[in-house]
Structure formats: C-alpha cells, structure tokens
Amino acid sequence: MTAAPVVRLPAPVSLRAGDGASVHVQNLTVKFGANTVLSDLTLDVAPGERVAVVGASGGGKTTLLRVLAGLTPHSAGQVQIRQASDTARVRVMFQEDRLLPWLGALDNVTLGLPRTERAFGLTALAGVGLADRADTYPHELSGGQRQRVALARALAHRPALLLLDEPFGALDALTRASMHTLLETLLDETGATTLLVTHDLDEALKLADRVILLRGGEVAEDVRPPAPRPRDRTALEPLRRHLEGQLL
Amino acid sequence: MTQVKITQDALTGAITGRPAPDPVKSAPRRLAPHWVLESVRWLVPVLLVAFWQVASSVGWLNPRVLPAPTAVALAFWELARSGELWHHFLISLGRAGTGVLIGGGLGFALGILTGTFRAAHLLLDSSFQMVRTIPNLALIPLVILWFGIGESGKVFLIALATFFPVYLNTLHGVRSIDPKLTEMARVYGLSPLETFRRVSLPGALPSVLVGVRYALGISWLALVVSESFGASSGIGFLAMDAREFFRTDVIVLAILIYALIGKAADAVVRGLERRLLPWQVQA
C-alpha cells in the first residue's frame, strides 16, 4: 500500500477559522471508582484565551483535558464548549505524536478532514516547516519532526478549542524551545482557544495568558502572568517562585 | 604508514605482560564478495547431490530405494513432455488455491469480527480454539463419509487447515492495535467505519500476512494428506500411482515439486509484504 497520490489543491493562506470557542465548566466532578479526580471544578475560558494547566501528577490536569475532549465521561456538573458561528471543533495534540505509521505526513495531517478542507493540510504542514516532507512516513522523521506533524494535524482541522496534553514533554530542551516559538506563531495565526496541560512551569508562563494550578482536583491558583508576550523570564521570576511553592 | 599508535590492547598487554593481539588480525574483517558468499551457501546441497549421483552410479544405492538424480530429472522431462505433469500440477494448485481462499477468507473475516466486537469474541473464540485442537488427519474418515472421495473433501481439509493460522493472526493483529491510535481517530472525527478502514485494518495487516504465509505453508501439508486418499489426479496422486509401479523416480519428483511450490508460496507472500507494507521499518 503506497501512500495515496495527493491531489494538491492551492493551499489556503490562513488557518484562521473565526474566533475561538468559549469554555464553561461548572461544578465538574470526575470519579474513577472511589477515587475523586476532579471535584466541583468551575472554570470559564474566554474565546481565544490561552490557558495553561499545571499541577503535580495526579492533580487532574489530564483528566480535565480528556473531559473537554469528550474522551472521559464526567460524574457530575456541566461542560459547555461554544463557538459563535458553528459547532465548536475540539482537537487534541497528545504527548505522543500518535501518527499513523502507514500514512505519509500529509495524509496524517488531513486524516479525518472533510474533502473540502483537505487543502488546509498543506498550509498546516508548511506552517510547521515540513511542506517538503509531505510524502515521508513517520518512521523516517525525527521525534521533533513527528511532533510538528502532529501539531500540523491539530491545526489543519482549524479547531475552535485546541487541547495540548504535555505535547513537548518527550522532546529534548532545544527542540522544545523551537516548538514553543513555532506554537506561539501558529496560535497567533489561528486564534483558537487553547488549553495547555504541562508540568513545566516555564513553559506555562512563557506561552499562556493565564495559568491555572490544579491541586487535589480543585483550582488552587488562577493567575495571569503580568508581562506581554514574548515574555522576559526575569520579570516572571516572582510568580514562578510563588507557583512553585504551591506545587510542592 | 609506520606511525606507532598505543592501542588499548597494547596497553593492556604491557600491563598484564601478555602480548598484544596483532593489529592486522584485529582489524575489521572484510567480507568476501556477494557471489562468493552465495556460492558457499550452495556448497553443501550441491556436494550432497553429487555424492548421491555417484552412489547411485556405482551401485551403492538400490534404485528401488532411491533413484539417481539423473533418473529424477529424466522422469521430470518425460512427464513434462507428455503434459501429464502440468495437468496434475494445475489440479493440485487449484485445490490448494480454493482451499486457501475459503479457509483464509473465513479466517480473516471471523478474525476481524472477533477482534472488533467483544460479544463476537466471547461467543465464538473459545469454540474455534476447541476445534483447533483436533488434528486434521483424525478427520479424514469423517471427511470421506461426508464428502466422498471427490474434490470437496480435499478442499474442505485444506480450508480447515488454513483457517486457523489466518484467523488467529488476524485476531491478534486487530487486538494489538495501539488503543491510543483509535482514540486519536475518535478525537479527529473519524466514524467507527472510517476508523476500521484507516486504522484497524492497516494496523492488523502485518499480522494478517504472517498468518497468510503460515497458511500457505500448511495448505501444502493438507494437500499432500488429502491427495493421498482416493485421488485420481494431482501431484499426490502422481506419487501414489508411481508407488504402485515402483517408480521411485516419480515419487521423488513429486516430493521435490511439493518443496519447490512451498518455497514459491513463501516468496509470493514476502513480495506481498514488501508491496503492502512499505511503511514498515526494514530491519
């Protein structure tokens, strides 16, 4: 099975698809058996806002993301994801690339896209700098490149809500830094509401408008880093130290 | 180059008092050209055949026990020229092909079914596993009673033998697909049918092909068995018929043909794997 020949429509210039979704989470409770992972959590995210969710392992960060993605059922409470114009499209970028090994990069990116939107695949792939690797199989790409393809896949769908589940956790520091820059540029372009789950405080403070710290399944901190992006690390140091104290 | 290097070996030698290994000998060995290596592989078989020929020629081997290789070649020529060989060969090929298509096809379909649906697995799998433990040969009397000694009994035996390798490997292939990939498919808006077509099926394919390869191998085994009773055509019949007339040359020829076909079937599946699975990391 060779990768299907790709019909190359002229690629659209922009990945923007209207405003981002608004997210309303009210009194959300998630239990796994006797174990309460999220308890009575309330959270509102405005359209286009970038929220980082931090917290120690087992704090419920990933569970919150999975509930928003519709992958984990919740026991109680309400979750609403709304977009003004349309049904809100929610897409997830996972920690692992989760690319299909039998598809080339572009076919992976356009997976699940309606026929009329296939052309966005090439725009997204070009956006992550891999337009020339369109027919390359995942095993022929480096870990960082695979994660860029995964990012392109999420963006090609032009989601109203983009959920990032520790997407750079498995990358080396240098690759991670370049992914941060790339993500910022692309998010500026798409305007999607973004929820980034991470255990890396620096990452959270660098990329997000708002940092939420989860502890014991509840919101323990909800802060906005003061400086405009791109941010100077030294200006963030006091906030960083405060959050670090909350984490321990 | 006469430059002196202190190697780790020389250093160790100096410390332990043992002589350092000769640097020329420990240099990476250069492999002989490809054709030399290939011919070495064939050395033993060729020598064996040569010895066999000599042993027959000088009379050490009774032709009733084992005919000379030249006699086998002659039998091949004789049967090929009369067209008899192709007739029997095609009939055997047809039987094996039909059996593999039916058995393998059912194995694939049911493997997908039980691999995809928990209820189907619960309902069917243990029954299949029970039937699997029955040796094919034990069924022969029953098969003769059911189907007589015609074609259907032979095809049935081959289908039965090839069902299980394809079934088991398809089931395993579908079940071993990374659930993270199916979850991704769900998040990216693929319907269950699309998920099956684009994720489960290609993901299971390598394992399915392993099953097909095994099934093809086993189909020849079943063919030999099924052609050794009540057959009036086919390679197996050729061998059985030759036995009646003490034509050991034809018997050995039939055995050789079985072996060559098995080898060819294996090559076909390897070719199929290369074509269908270009994304698999080549080892």
Coordinates of C-alpha atoms in Angstrom, one line a residue:
Chain A
M1 CA 0.0 0.0 0.0
T2 CA 1.8 3.1 -1.2
A3 CA 0.7 6.4 0.2
A4 CA -2.2 7.6 -2.0
P5 CA -1.3 10.1 -4.6
V6 CA -2.1 13.5 -3.2
V7 CA -4.2 15.9 -5.1
R8 CA -2.6 19.3 -4.4
L9 CA -5.2 22.0 -4.3
P10 CA -3.9 25.5 -3.9
A11 CA -3.2 25.8 -0.3
P12 CA -5.3 28.4 1.7
V13 CA -3.2 31.2 3.1
S14 CA -4.5 31.2 6.6
L15 CA -5.6 28.6 9.1
R16 CA -7.8 31.1 11.0
A17 CA -11.4 29.9 11.3
G18 CA -13.4 32.5 13.2
D19 CA -13.0 33.2 16.8
G20 CA -12.0 30.5 19.3
A21 CA -14.6 28.7 21.4
S22 CA -15.7 29.7 24.9
V23 CA -15.5 27.1 27.6
H24 CA -17.8 26.9 30.6
V25 CA -17.1 24.2 33.1
Q26 CA -19.4 24.2 36.1
N27 CA -19.2 22.1 39.3
L28 CA -17.4 19.4 37.3
T29 CA -16.7 16.2 39.2
V30 CA -15.0 13.1 37.9
K31 CA -14.6 9.9 39.8
F32 CA -12.8 6.7 38.9
G33 CA -14.4 4.2 41.2
A34 CA -13.9 5.5 44.8
N35 CA -11.2 7.9 43.6
T36 CA -12.3 11.5 43.0
V37 CA -10.0 13.0 40.4
L38 CA -11.8 16.3 39.8
S39 CA -14.1 17.7 42.5
D40 CA -16.6 20.5 41.9
L41 CA -14.3 22.3 39.5
T42 CA -15.6 25.6 37.9
L43 CA -13.7 27.3 35.1
D44 CA -14.5 29.8 32.4
V45 CA -12.3 30.4 29.4
A46 CA -12.9 33.3 27.0
P47 CA -12.7 32.9 23.2
G48 CA -9.1 33.0 22.0
E49 CA -7.7 32.7 25.5
R50 CA -4.6 30.6 26.1
V51 CA -4.8 28.8 29.4
A52 CA -2.0 26.6 30.9
V53 CA -3.0 24.0 33.4
V54 CA -0.2 23.0 35.8
G55 CA -0.1 20.8 38.8
A56 CA 1.5 17.8 40.3
S57 CA 1.0 14.3 38.9
G58 CA -2.5 13.0 39.8
G59 CA -3.8 16.5 40.2
G60 CA -6.4 16.0 37.5
K61 CA -4.8 18.1 34.7
T62 CA -5.1 15.4 32.0
T63 CA -8.5 14.3 33.2
L64 CA -9.8 17.8 32.7
L65 CA -8.4 17.9 29.2
R66 CA -9.9 14.5 28.4
V67 CA -13.3 15.6 29.7
L68 CA -13.2 18.6 27.4
A69 CA -12.1 16.4 24.5
G70 CA -15.1 14.1 25.2
L71 CA -12.8 11.1 25.9
T72 CA -13.7 10.8 29.6
P73 CA -17.2 10.9 31.0
H74 CA -17.9 13.1 34.0
S75 CA -19.8 12.1 37.1
A76 CA -21.5 15.5 37.8
G77 CA -21.5 19.1 36.6
Q78 CA -21.7 20.8 33.3
V79 CA -19.3 21.3 30.4
Q80 CA -20.1 23.6 27.5
I81 CA -17.9 24.4 24.6
R82 CA -19.4 27.0 22.4
Q83 CA -18.5 28.9 19.3
A84 CA -20.5 31.8 17.9
S85 CA -20.8 30.6 14.4
D86 CA -20.5 26.9 14.4
T87 CA -20.4 23.7 16.4
A88 CA -17.1 24.0 18.1
R89 CA -14.5 21.7 16.8
V90 CA -12.2 20.4 19.5
R91 CA -8.9 18.8 18.6
V92 CA -6.2 17.3 20.8
M93 CA -2.4 17.1 20.4
F94 CA -1.1 14.4 22.6
Q95 CA 2.2 13.8 24.3
E96 CA 2.9 11.0 21.9
D97 CA 2.7 12.0 18.2
R98 CA 0.0 9.3 17.5
L99 CA 0.7 9.5 13.8
L100 CA -0.4 6.5 11.7
P101 CA 2.7 4.7 10.6
W102 CA 1.2 3.6 7.3
L103 CA 0.4 7.2 6.1
G104 CA 2.7 9.8 4.8
A105 CA 3.0 13.1 6.7
L106 CA 0.4 15.0 4.6
D107 CA -2.1 12.1 4.8
N108 CA -1.7 12.0 8.5
V109 CA -2.4 15.7 8.7
T110 CA -5.5 15.5 6.6
L111 CA -6.8 12.4 8.4
G112 CA -10.5 13.0 9.3
L113 CA -10.7 16.3 7.4
P114 CA -13.8 16.8 5.2
R115 CA -12.9 16.7 1.5
T116 CA -13.5 20.4 1.1
E117 CA -10.9 21.2 3.8
R118 CA -8.1 18.9 2.7
A119 CA -6.1 21.8 1.3
F120 CA -5.6 23.1 4.8
G121 CA -3.3 20.2 5.3
L122 CA -0.6 21.6 3.2
T123 CA -0.9 25.0 4.7
A124 CA -0.5 23.5 8.2
L125 CA 2.4 21.3 7.1
A126 CA 4.1 24.4 5.6
G127 CA 3.3 26.2 8.8
V128 CA 5.4 23.8 10.8
G129 CA 8.1 23.9 8.1
L130 CA 7.6 20.4 6.7
A131 CA 6.0 21.1 3.4
D132 CA 8.8 19.2 1.7
R133 CA 8.2 16.1 3.8
A134 CA 4.6 15.6 2.7
D135 CA 5.1 12.0 1.5
T136 CA 7.5 11.0 4.2
Y137 CA 6.5 8.2 6.5
P138 CA 6.6 8.9 10.3
H139 CA 9.4 6.4 10.9
E140 CA 11.6 8.4 8.5
L141 CA 11.1 11.6 10.6
S142 CA 12.9 12.6 13.8
G143 CA 10.9 12.8 17.1
G144 CA 10.7 16.6 16.8
Q145 CA 9.5 16.5 13.2
R146 CA 6.9 13.9 14.1
Q147 CA 5.6 16.1 16.9
R148 CA 5.5 19.0 14.4
V149 CA 3.4 16.9 12.0
A150 CA 1.1 16.1 15.0
L151 CA 0.8 19.9 15.6
A152 CA 0.1 20.5 11.9
R153 CA -2.6 17.8 12.1
A154 CA -4.3 19.6 15.0
L155 CA -4.1 23.0 13.3
A156 CA -5.2 21.8 9.8
H157 CA -8.6 21.0 11.4
R158 CA -8.8 24.6 12.5
P159 CA -10.2 23.8 15.9
A160 CA -12.2 26.3 17.9
L161 CA -10.6 24.7 21.0
L162 CA -7.1 23.3 20.9
L163 CA -6.2 20.9 23.7
L164 CA -2.5 20.2 24.2
D165 CA -1.6 17.4 26.5
E166 CA 2.0 17.8 27.5
P167 CA 2.8 18.0 23.8
F168 CA 6.5 18.7 24.2
G169 CA 7.2 16.5 27.3
A170 CA 9.1 13.9 25.3
L171 CA 11.3 16.3 23.4
D172 CA 14.8 17.5 24.2
A173 CA 15.3 21.0 25.6
L174 CA 16.4 22.6 22.3
T175 CA 13.7 21.1 20.2
R176 CA 11.2 22.1 22.9
A177 CA 12.3 25.7 22.8
S178 CA 11.9 25.9 19.0
M179 CA 8.5 24.2 19.3
H180 CA 7.4 26.9 21.7
T181 CA 8.3 29.6 19.2
L182 CA 6.5 27.8 16.4
L183 CA 3.4 27.2 18.6
E184 CA 3.2 30.8 19.5
T185 CA 3.4 32.0 15.9
L186 CA 0.8 29.5 14.8
L187 CA -1.6 30.2 17.7
D188 CA -1.4 33.9 16.8
E189 CA -2.5 32.9 13.3
T190 CA -5.3 30.6 14.2
G191 CA -6.9 32.4 17.1
A192 CA -8.0 29.1 18.7
T193 CA -8.9 28.9 22.3
T194 CA -6.0 26.9 23.8
L195 CA -5.7 24.7 26.9
L196 CA -2.2 23.5 27.5
V197 CA -1.6 20.8 30.1
T198 CA 2.0 20.8 31.2
H199 CA 4.2 20.0 34.2
D200 CA 6.7 22.6 33.1
L201 CA 6.1 26.0 34.8
D202 CA 8.5 27.8 32.5
E203 CA 6.5 26.5 29.5
A204 CA 3.2 27.6 31.1
L205 CA 4.5 31.1 32.0
K206 CA 6.0 31.5 28.5
L207 CA 3.0 30.5 26.4
A208 CA -0.2 31.2 28.4
D209 CA -2.3 34.2 29.1
R210 CA -3.5 32.5 32.2
V211 CA -2.1 29.8 34.4
I212 CA -4.3 27.5 36.4
L213 CA -2.8 25.3 39.1
L214 CA -4.8 22.2 40.0
R215 CA -4.4 20.5 43.3
G216 CA -6.5 17.7 44.7
G217 CA -8.9 18.1 41.8
E218 CA -9.6 21.7 42.5
V219 CA -8.4 25.1 41.2
A220 CA -5.8 26.2 43.7
E221 CA -4.4 29.2 41.7
D222 CA -5.7 31.1 38.8
V223 CA -3.2 33.8 37.7
R224 CA -2.3 35.9 34.8
P225 CA 1.4 36.5 34.1
P226 CA 1.9 40.3 34.1
A227 CA 4.2 40.9 31.1
P228 CA 3.0 40.9 27.5
R229 CA 4.3 38.1 25.2
P230 CA 7.1 37.4 24.3
R231 CA 7.9 37.5 28.0
D232 CA 11.1 38.3 29.8
R233 CA 12.0 35.5 32.1
T234 CA 13.3 37.7 34.9
A235 CA 10.0 39.6 35.1
L236 CA 8.2 36.3 35.7
E237 CA 10.5 35.0 38.4
P238 CA 8.4 36.1 41.5
L239 CA 5.3 34.5 40.0
R240 CA 7.3 31.4 39.1
R241 CA 8.6 31.0 42.6
H242 CA 5.1 31.5 44.1
L243 CA 3.6 28.8 41.8
E244 CA 6.5 26.5 42.5
G245 CA 5.8 26.9 46.2
Q246 CA 2.1 26.0 45.6
L247 CA 3.1 22.9 43.7
L248 CA 5.1 21.3 46.5
Chain B
M1 CA 52.2 4.0 7.3
T2 CA 54.7 3.3 10.0
Q3 CA 53.2 5.6 12.7
V4 CA 53.1 3.8 16.0
K5 CA 49.9 4.0 18.0
I6 CA 49.5 2.9 21.5
T7 CA 46.3 0.9 21.3
Q8 CA 44.2 -0.2 24.3
D9 CA 45.3 -3.8 23.5
A10 CA 49.0 -2.9 23.5
L11 CA 48.5 -1.0 26.8
T12 CA 46.7 -4.0 28.4
G13 CA 49.5 -6.2 27.0
A14 CA 52.1 -4.0 28.6
I15 CA 50.3 -4.1 31.9
T16 CA 49.4 -7.8 32.1
G17 CA 52.5 -9.0 30.3
R18 CA 50.5 -10.8 27.7
P19 CA 51.4 -10.0 24.1
A20 CA 49.0 -7.5 22.3
P21 CA 47.0 -9.0 19.6
D22 CA 48.3 -8.5 16.1
P23 CA 46.8 -5.2 14.9
V24 CA 46.3 -6.5 11.4
K25 CA 44.3 -9.5 12.6
S26 CA 42.1 -7.4 14.9
A27 CA 41.2 -5.0 12.1
P28 CA 37.6 -5.3 11.0
R29 CA 37.4 -8.3 8.7
R30 CA 36.4 -7.5 5.1
L31 CA 33.5 -9.6 3.8
A32 CA 34.0 -11.6 0.7
P33 CA 32.1 -10.5 -2.4
H34 CA 28.4 -11.4 -2.5
W35 CA 28.7 -14.1 -5.1
V36 CA 31.3 -16.0 -3.1
L37 CA 29.1 -16.0 0.0
E38 CA 26.1 -17.1 -2.1
S39 CA 28.0 -20.0 -3.6
V40 CA 29.2 -21.1 -0.2
R41 CA 25.5 -21.5 0.8
W42 CA 25.0 -23.9 -2.1
L43 CA 28.2 -25.9 -1.4
V44 CA 26.7 -28.5 0.9
P45 CA 23.5 -29.2 -1.2
V46 CA 25.5 -29.5 -4.4
L47 CA 28.0 -31.8 -2.8
L48 CA 25.2 -34.0 -1.4
V49 CA 23.5 -34.3 -4.8
A50 CA 26.9 -35.1 -6.4
F51 CA 27.5 -37.8 -3.8
W52 CA 24.0 -39.1 -4.3
Q53 CA 24.6 -39.4 -8.0
V54 CA 28.0 -41.1 -7.6
A55 CA 26.5 -43.5 -5.1
S56 CA 23.7 -44.4 -7.5
S57 CA 26.0 -44.8 -10.5
V58 CA 28.4 -47.2 -8.8
G59 CA 25.5 -49.2 -7.5
W60 CA 25.7 -48.4 -3.7
L61 CA 22.1 -47.2 -3.8
N62 CA 19.3 -49.6 -5.0
P63 CA 17.2 -47.5 -7.5
R64 CA 14.1 -49.1 -5.8
V65 CA 15.1 -47.3 -2.6
L66 CA 16.4 -44.0 -4.0
P67 CA 16.7 -43.3 -7.8
A68 CA 19.7 -41.4 -9.1
P69 CA 19.2 -37.6 -9.5
T70 CA 19.5 -38.1 -13.2
A71 CA 16.7 -40.6 -13.1
V72 CA 14.5 -38.0 -11.4
A73 CA 15.5 -35.4 -13.9
L74 CA 14.6 -37.8 -16.7
A75 CA 11.2 -38.5 -15.1
F76 CA 10.6 -34.8 -14.9
W77 CA 11.4 -34.4 -18.6
E78 CA 9.3 -37.4 -19.6
L79 CA 6.2 -36.2 -17.6
A80 CA 6.6 -32.6 -18.6
R81 CA 6.8 -33.5 -22.3
S82 CA 3.7 -35.7 -22.2
G83 CA 1.9 -32.8 -20.4
E84 CA 0.9 -35.1 -17.6
L85 CA 3.0 -33.1 -15.0
W86 CA 1.3 -29.8 -15.8
H87 CA -2.1 -31.4 -15.7
H88 CA -1.6 -32.8 -12.2
F89 CA 0.3 -29.7 -11.1
L90 CA -2.5 -27.3 -12.0
I91 CA -5.1 -29.5 -10.4
S92 CA -3.1 -29.5 -7.1
L93 CA -2.6 -25.8 -7.4
G94 CA -6.3 -25.3 -7.9
R95 CA -7.2 -27.4 -4.9
A96 CA -4.7 -25.6 -2.7
G97 CA -5.8 -22.2 -4.0
T98 CA -9.5 -22.8 -3.5
G99 CA -8.9 -24.2 0.0
V100 CA -6.7 -21.2 1.0
L101 CA -9.3 -18.7 -0.4
I102 CA -12.1 -20.3 1.5
G103 CA -10.3 -21.1 4.7
G104 CA -8.1 -17.9 4.7
G105 CA -11.1 -15.8 3.7
L106 CA -13.2 -17.1 6.5
G107 CA -10.4 -16.9 9.0
F108 CA -9.8 -13.2 8.0
A109 CA -13.5 -12.3 8.2
L110 CA -14.1 -14.0 11.5
G111 CA -10.8 -12.8 12.9
I112 CA -11.8 -9.2 12.2
L113 CA -15.2 -9.9 13.7
T114 CA -14.0 -11.4 17.0
G115 CA -11.1 -8.8 17.1
T116 CA -13.5 -5.9 16.7
F117 CA -16.5 -6.9 18.7
R118 CA -16.2 -8.2 22.3
A119 CA -19.5 -10.0 22.1
A120 CA -18.4 -11.9 19.0
H121 CA -15.2 -12.9 20.7
L122 CA -17.0 -14.1 23.7
L123 CA -19.4 -16.1 21.6
L124 CA -17.1 -17.6 19.0
D125 CA -13.5 -17.6 20.0
S126 CA -13.5 -20.5 22.6
S127 CA -15.4 -22.7 20.1
F128 CA -12.7 -22.0 17.4
Q129 CA -10.0 -22.7 19.9
M130 CA -11.6 -26.1 20.7
V131 CA -11.9 -27.1 17.1
R132 CA -8.3 -26.0 16.5
T133 CA -7.0 -28.8 18.8
I134 CA -8.5 -31.5 16.6
P135 CA -5.7 -32.9 14.3
N136 CA -6.7 -32.7 10.7
L137 CA -5.7 -36.2 10.0
A138 CA -8.1 -37.5 12.6
L139 CA -10.9 -36.1 10.5
I140 CA -10.1 -38.0 7.3
P141 CA -12.5 -40.9 7.9
L142 CA -15.3 -38.5 8.6
V143 CA -14.5 -36.3 5.7
I144 CA -14.6 -39.3 3.3
L145 CA -18.0 -40.2 4.7
W146 CA -19.3 -36.6 4.4
F147 CA -17.9 -35.6 1.0
G148 CA -17.0 -39.0 -0.6
I149 CA -13.6 -39.0 -2.3
G150 CA -14.3 -36.1 -4.7
E151 CA -12.9 -32.6 -4.7
S152 CA -14.9 -31.1 -1.9
G153 CA -13.4 -33.3 0.8
K154 CA -9.9 -32.2 -0.3
V155 CA -10.8 -28.6 -0.4
F156 CA -12.5 -28.9 3.0
L157 CA -9.4 -30.3 4.6
I158 CA -7.2 -27.6 3.1
A159 CA -9.7 -24.8 4.1
L160 CA -9.9 -26.2 7.6
A161 CA -6.1 -26.3 7.9
T162 CA -5.6 -22.7 6.6
F163 CA -8.5 -21.2 8.6
F164 CA -6.7 -21.2 11.9
P165 CA -3.4 -19.5 11.1
V166 CA -5.2 -16.7 9.3
Y167 CA -7.9 -16.4 12.0
L168 CA -5.5 -16.4 14.9
N169 CA -3.2 -13.9 13.3
T170 CA -6.0 -11.5 12.2
L171 CA -7.5 -11.6 15.7
H172 CA -4.1 -10.9 17.2
G173 CA -3.4 -8.1 14.6
V174 CA -6.7 -6.3 15.3
R175 CA -6.4 -6.7 19.1
S176 CA -2.8 -5.4 19.2
I177 CA -3.6 -2.1 17.6
D178 CA -2.5 0.7 19.9
P179 CA -5.7 2.0 21.6
K180 CA -4.0 5.4 21.5
L181 CA -4.4 5.5 17.8
T182 CA -8.0 4.6 17.8
E183 CA -8.6 7.2 20.5
M184 CA -6.8 9.7 18.2
A185 CA -9.1 8.7 15.3
R186 CA -12.1 9.4 17.5
V187 CA -10.8 12.8 18.5
Y188 CA -10.1 13.7 14.9
G189 CA -13.7 13.0 13.9
L190 CA -13.4 9.5 12.2
S191 CA -16.5 7.4 12.2
P192 CA -16.2 3.8 13.5
L193 CA -16.2 2.6 9.9
E194 CA -13.5 5.0 8.9
T195 CA -11.5 4.1 12.0
F196 CA -11.7 0.5 10.9
R197 CA -10.7 1.2 7.4
R198 CA -7.9 3.6 8.1
V199 CA -6.6 2.5 11.5
S200 CA -7.6 -1.1 12.4
L201 CA -7.2 -2.7 9.0
P202 CA -3.8 -1.3 8.0
G203 CA -2.6 -1.8 11.6
A204 CA -3.6 -5.5 11.5
L205 CA -2.2 -6.1 8.1
P206 CA 1.3 -7.2 9.0
S207 CA 0.0 -9.8 11.4
V208 CA -2.6 -11.0 8.8
L209 CA 0.2 -11.5 6.3
V210 CA 2.1 -13.6 8.8
G211 CA -1.0 -15.7 9.0
V212 CA -1.3 -16.0 5.3
R213 CA 2.3 -17.1 5.0
Y214 CA 1.8 -19.7 7.5
A215 CA -1.5 -20.8 5.9
L216 CA 0.2 -21.2 2.5
G217 CA 2.8 -23.4 4.1
I218 CA 0.2 -25.5 5.8
S219 CA -2.0 -25.8 2.7
W220 CA 0.6 -27.9 1.0
L221 CA 0.7 -30.2 4.0
A222 CA -3.0 -30.6 3.9
L223 CA -2.8 -31.1 0.1
V224 CA -0.4 -34.0 0.5
V225 CA -2.7 -35.6 3.0
S226 CA -5.8 -35.1 1.0
E227 CA -4.3 -36.3 -2.2
S228 CA -3.0 -39.5 -0.7
F229 CA -6.5 -41.0 -0.5
G230 CA -9.0 -41.5 -3.2
A231 CA -7.4 -39.1 -5.7
S232 CA -7.3 -39.6 -9.4
S233 CA -5.3 -36.5 -10.2
G234 CA -2.9 -34.1 -8.7
I235 CA 0.7 -34.3 -7.6
G236 CA -0.2 -36.5 -4.7
F237 CA -2.0 -38.9 -7.0
L238 CA 1.1 -38.9 -9.2
A239 CA 3.2 -40.1 -6.3
M240 CA 0.7 -42.7 -5.1
D241 CA 0.3 -44.0 -8.6
A242 CA 4.0 -44.2 -9.0
R243 CA 4.3 -46.3 -5.8
E244 CA 2.1 -49.0 -7.4
F245 CA 4.6 -49.3 -10.1
F246 CA 7.8 -48.9 -8.0
R247 CA 8.6 -45.7 -9.9
T248 CA 10.7 -44.1 -7.1
D249 CA 11.9 -41.5 -9.6
V250 CA 8.4 -40.1 -10.0
I251 CA 7.8 -40.2 -6.2
V252 CA 11.0 -38.2 -5.5
L253 CA 10.0 -35.8 -8.3
A254 CA 6.6 -35.3 -6.6
I255 CA 8.3 -34.6 -3.3
L256 CA 10.6 -32.1 -4.9
I257 CA 7.7 -30.3 -6.6
Y258 CA 5.9 -30.0 -3.2
A259 CA 9.0 -28.5 -1.7
L260 CA 9.5 -26.0 -4.6
I261 CA 5.9 -24.9 -4.5
G262 CA 6.1 -24.3 -0.8
K263 CA 9.2 -22.2 -1.3
A264 CA 7.5 -20.3 -4.2
A265 CA 4.4 -19.6 -2.0
D266 CA 6.7 -18.2 0.7
A267 CA 8.3 -15.9 -1.8
V268 CA 4.9 -14.7 -3.0
V269 CA 3.9 -13.6 0.5
R270 CA 7.3 -11.9 1.0
G271 CA 6.7 -9.9 -2.2
L272 CA 3.2 -9.1 -0.9
E273 CA 4.6 -7.8 2.3
R274 CA 7.1 -5.6 0.5
R275 CA 4.3 -4.2 -1.6
L276 CA 1.7 -3.7 1.0
L277 CA 3.8 -2.6 3.9
P278 CA 6.3 -0.1 2.6
W279 CA 5.9 1.8 5.9
Q280 CA 7.3 -1.0 8.0
V281 CA 10.8 -0.2 9.2
Q282 CA 13.1 -2.5 7.2
A283 CA 15.2 -4.4 9.6

